[in-house]
CSV table of C-alpha atoms and ligand atoms in Angstrom, one decimal:
chain,number,residue,atom,x,y,z
A,1,UNK,CA,-61.7,-10.8,-9.4
A,2,UNK,CA,-59.1,-8.9,-11.5
A,3,UNK,CA,-61.4,-9.6,-14.5
A,4,UNK,CA,-64.4,-8.0,-12.6
A,5,UNK,CA,-62.4,-4.9,-11.8
A,6,UNK,CA,-60.7,-4.6,-15.2
A,7,UNK,CA,-60.9,-1.1,-16.8
A,8,UNK,CA,-63.3,-2.4,-19.4
A,9,UNK,CA,-65.7,-3.7,-16.8
A,10,UNK,CA,-67.0,-6.2,-19.4
A,11,UNK,CA,-68.4,-8.7,-17.0
A,12,UNK,CA,-70.1,-6.3,-14.6
A,13,UNK,CA,-71.7,-4.3,-17.4
A,14,UNK,CA,-72.9,-7.4,-19.1
A,15,UNK,CA,-74.5,-8.7,-15.9
A,16,UNK,CA,-76.1,-5.3,-15.4
A,17,UNK,CA,-77.5,-5.2,-19.0
A,18,UNK,CA,-78.9,-8.8,-18.6
A,19,UNK,CA,-80.5,-7.9,-15.2
A,20,UNK,CA,-82.1,-4.8,-16.8
A,21,UNK,CA,-83.4,-6.8,-19.7
A,22,UNK,CA,-84.9,-9.4,-17.4
A,23,UNK,CA,-86.5,-6.8,-15.1
A,24,UNK,CA,-88.0,-4.7,-17.8
A,25,UNK,CA,-89.9,-7.7,-19.2
A,26,UNK,CA,-91.1,-9.1,-15.8
A,27,UNK,CA,-92.9,-6.1,-14.3
A,28,UNK,CA,-95.0,-7.0,-11.3
A,29,UNK,CA,-97.3,-4.0,-11.0
A,30,UNK,CA,-99.3,-3.0,-7.9
A,31,UNK,CA,-102.4,-1.1,-9.1
A,32,UNK,CA,-103.4,1.5,-6.5
A,33,UNK,CA,-106.7,2.5,-8.1
A,34,UNK,CA,-108.8,5.1,-6.5
A,35,UNK,CA,-111.0,6.8,-9.1
A,36,UNK,CA,-112.3,7.0,-12.7
A,37,UNK,CA,-108.9,6.5,-14.3
A,38,UNK,CA,-109.3,2.9,-13.3
A,39,UNK,CA,-111.6,2.3,-16.3
A,40,UNK,CA,-108.9,3.3,-18.7
A,41,UNK,CA,-106.3,1.3,-16.7
A,42,UNK,CA,-108.5,-1.8,-17.2
A,43,UNK,CA,-109.1,-1.0,-20.8
A,44,UNK,CA,-105.3,-0.9,-21.4
A,45,UNK,CA,-104.8,-4.1,-19.4
A,46,UNK,CA,-107.4,-6.0,-21.5
A,47,UNK,CA,-106.7,-8.1,-24.6
A,48,UNK,CA,-107.1,-5.3,-27.2
A,49,UNK,CA,-104.0,-3.4,-26.0
A,50,UNK,CA,-102.5,-6.4,-24.3
A,51,UNK,CA,-99.8,-5.2,-21.8
A,52,UNK,CA,-98.6,-8.8,-21.6
A,53,UNK,CA,-96.5,-8.0,-24.7
A,54,UNK,CA,-94.4,-5.8,-22.4
A,55,UNK,CA,-94.3,-8.4,-19.6
A,56,UNK,CA,-96.5,-6.3,-17.4
A,57,UNK,CA,-99.8,-8.2,-17.6
A,58,UNK,CA,-99.6,-9.7,-14.1
A,59,UNK,CA,-100.8,-7.4,-11.3
A,60,UNK,CA,-99.9,-8.2,-7.7
A,61,UNK,CA,-101.9,-7.0,-4.7
A,62,UNK,CA,-99.1,-7.3,-2.2
A,63,UNK,CA,-96.5,-4.5,-2.1
A,64,UNK,CA,-93.8,-6.9,-1.1
A,65,UNK,CA,-94.2,-8.9,-4.4
A,66,UNK,CA,-94.4,-5.8,-6.7
A,67,UNK,CA,-91.7,-3.7,-8.3
A,68,UNK,CA,-93.8,-1.0,-10.0
A,69,UNK,CA,-96.5,1.0,-8.2
A,70,UNK,CA,-99.2,2.2,-10.6
A,71,UNK,CA,-101.1,5.1,-8.9
A,72,UNK,CA,-104.3,5.5,-10.8
A,73,UNK,CA,-106.8,8.2,-9.8
A,74,UNK,CA,-107.2,11.1,-7.3
A,75,UNK,CA,-105.3,10.9,-4.0
A,76,UNK,CA,-106.8,12.6,-1.0
A,77,UNK,CA,-104.8,13.7,2.1
A,78,UNK,CA,-106.6,10.9,4.0
A,79,UNK,CA,-105.3,8.3,1.6
A,80,UNK,CA,-101.7,9.8,1.4
A,81,UNK,CA,-100.4,7.9,4.5
A,82,UNK,CA,-101.7,4.6,3.0
A,83,UNK,CA,-100.0,5.3,-0.3
A,84,UNK,CA,-96.7,6.2,1.4
A,85,UNK,CA,-96.9,3.0,3.6
A,86,UNK,CA,-97.4,0.8,0.5
A,87,UNK,CA,-94.5,2.4,-1.3
A,88,UNK,CA,-92.3,2.0,1.8
A,89,UNK,CA,-93.3,-1.7,2.0
A,90,UNK,CA,-92.1,-2.4,-1.6
A,91,UNK,CA,-88.6,-3.9,-2.0
A,92,UNK,CA,-85.8,-2.3,-4.0
A,93,UNK,CA,-85.5,-1.8,-6.8
A,94,UNK,CA,-88.9,-0.2,-7.3
A,95,UNK,CA,-90.5,2.4,-9.6
A,96,UNK,CA,-93.6,4.5,-9.5
A,97,UNK,CA,-96.0,5.5,-12.4
A,98,UNK,CA,-98.4,8.5,-11.9
A,99,UNK,CA,-101.4,7.5,-14.1
A,100,UNK,CA,-103.7,10.5,-15.0
A,101,UNK,CA,-103.5,14.2,-14.4
A,102,UNK,CA,-105.0,13.8,-10.8
A,103,UNK,CA,-102.0,11.8,-9.7
A,104,UNK,CA,-99.5,14.0,-11.6
A,105,UNK,CA,-100.7,17.4,-10.3
A,106,UNK,CA,-104.0,17.1,-8.5
A,107,UNK,CA,-105.7,17.9,-11.8
A,108,UNK,CA,-108.7,20.2,-11.5
A,109,UNK,CA,-109.2,19.3,-7.9
A,110,UNK,CA,-107.6,22.5,-6.5
A,111,UNK,CA,-109.2,22.1,-3.0
A,112,UNK,CA,-108.4,21.3,0.6
A,113,UNK,CA,-108.7,17.5,0.4
A,114,UNK,CA,-106.7,16.6,-2.7
A,115,UNK,CA,-102.9,15.9,-2.8
A,116,UNK,CA,-101.5,18.3,-5.5
A,117,UNK,CA,-99.4,15.6,-7.1
A,118,UNK,CA,-98.2,12.3,-5.6
A,119,UNK,CA,-94.6,13.3,-6.1
A,120,UNK,CA,-95.0,15.4,-3.0
A,121,UNK,CA,-95.2,12.1,-1.1
A,122,UNK,CA,-93.3,9.5,-3.1
A,123,UNK,CA,-90.8,9.8,-5.9
A,124,UNK,CA,-92.4,9.3,-9.4
A,125,UNK,CA,-90.5,7.8,-12.3
A,126,UNK,CA,-93.1,8.2,-15.1
A,127,UNK,CA,-95.9,10.7,-15.5
A,128,UNK,CA,-98.8,9.8,-17.8
A,129,UNK,CA,-101.0,12.9,-18.2
A,130,UNK,CA,-104.5,12.9,-19.5
A,131,UNK,CA,-108.0,12.8,-18.0
A,132,UNK,CA,-108.0,9.9,-18.4
A,133,UNK,CA,-105.0,9.0,-20.5
A,134,UNK,CA,-105.7,7.1,-23.7
A,135,UNK,CA,-104.3,3.5,-23.7
A,136,UNK,CA,-101.8,4.6,-26.3
A,137,UNK,CA,-100.4,7.1,-23.8
A,138,UNK,CA,-100.2,4.4,-21.1
A,139,UNK,CA,-98.3,2.1,-23.5
A,140,UNK,CA,-96.0,5.0,-24.3
A,141,UNK,CA,-95.4,5.5,-20.6
A,142,UNK,CA,-94.8,1.8,-20.1
A,143,UNK,CA,-92.2,1.7,-22.8
A,144,UNK,CA,-90.4,4.8,-21.2
A,145,UNK,CA,-90.5,3.0,-17.9
A,146,UNK,CA,-88.9,-0.1,-19.5
A,147,UNK,CA,-86.1,2.2,-20.8
A,148,UNK,CA,-85.5,3.4,-17.3
A,149,UNK,CA,-85.5,-0.1,-15.9
A,150,UNK,CA,-83.1,-1.3,-18.5
A,151,UNK,CA,-80.7,1.5,-17.6
A,152,UNK,CA,-81.1,0.9,-13.9
A,153,UNK,CA,-82.4,4.4,-13.3
A,154,UNK,CA,-84.8,5.3,-10.5
A,155,UNK,CA,-86.3,8.6,-9.3
A,156,UNK,CA,-85.1,9.6,-5.9
A,157,UNK,CA,-86.6,13.1,-5.8
A,158,UNK,CA,-89.7,14.6,-4.3
A,159,UNK,CA,-91.4,17.8,-5.3
A,160,UNK,CA,-91.5,20.4,-2.6
A,161,UNK,CA,-94.6,22.6,-3.2
A,162,UNK,CA,-93.4,25.4,-0.9
A,163,UNK,CA,-90.1,26.0,-2.7
A,164,UNK,CA,-91.3,24.6,-6.0
A,165,UNK,CA,-88.1,22.6,-6.4
A,166,UNK,CA,-87.1,19.0,-6.0
A,167,UNK,CA,-85.5,17.6,-2.9
A,168,UNK,CA,-84.0,14.1,-2.1
A,169,UNK,CA,-86.6,11.6,-1.1
A,170,UNK,CA,-84.4,10.4,1.7
A,171,UNK,CA,-84.7,13.8,3.4
A,172,UNK,CA,-88.5,13.8,3.4
A,173,UNK,CA,-88.9,16.4,6.0
A,174,UNK,CA,-91.3,18.7,4.1
A,175,UNK,CA,-94.5,16.9,3.3
A,176,UNK,CA,-94.4,14.2,5.8
A,177,UNK,CA,-97.1,11.8,7.1
A,178,UNK,CA,-97.2,13.8,10.3
A,179,UNK,CA,-98.2,16.9,8.3
A,180,UNK,CA,-100.9,14.9,6.5
A,181,UNK,CA,-102.3,13.8,9.8
A,182,UNK,CA,-102.2,17.4,11.1
A,183,UNK,CA,-103.9,18.5,7.9
A,184,UNK,CA,-106.7,15.9,8.4
A,185,UNK,CA,-107.2,16.7,12.1
A,186,UNK,CA,-107.5,20.4,11.4
A,187,UNK,CA,-109.9,20.0,8.5
A,188,UNK,CA,-113.6,20.8,9.3
B,1,LIG,S1,-107.5,12.3,-14.3
B,1,LIG,FE1,-109.6,12.5,-14.8
B,1,LIG,S2,-110.3,10.4,-15.2
B,1,LIG,FE2,-108.4,10.3,-14.0
B,1,LIG,S3,-109.1,10.2,-11.9
B,1,LIG,FE3,-108.7,12.3,-12.4
B,1,LIG,S4,-110.7,13.1,-12.9
B,1,LIG,FE4,-110.8,10.8,-13.1
């Protein structure tokens, strides 16, 4: 015990590094694919680009067995509660990748039905811009995600479109599911 709590923290930091290394090469991704970006997602996952090299070639379709949520394509206000529920159902530690400009910011869909960036609903760790992003961009994002996983870092911040600032995800009072439901009910 005294060794564990020693000033150098040798054992605890070594275990943390080993866990980070194991996690970053065993990514179980949940692909939440809604639109045309899905084509580029499939292209990246196929043999030519081969995400298996990064330990990320095995998609899971159960949130409870996944640790990285890949959100691929446009998210509407009707879909937002489903996305939030899936994210809530994933066990910790978990990470989120926004794939394509629609998920990052809403893209060119500046209208009543589209969510203007999924980081208003769930915290996002890696943003991959592009319409759609090239596989090289996706691999770059994947490698940046691996760096975060190795360091044990996770995003805990949501973007608040009213104040244009971040706020802690735990205090998700601003853009809640209840607001989404009200938005849907008040839409023509
Ligand atoms: S970013 Fe472009 S390709 Fe991707 S879902 Fe949006 S419109 Fe489609």
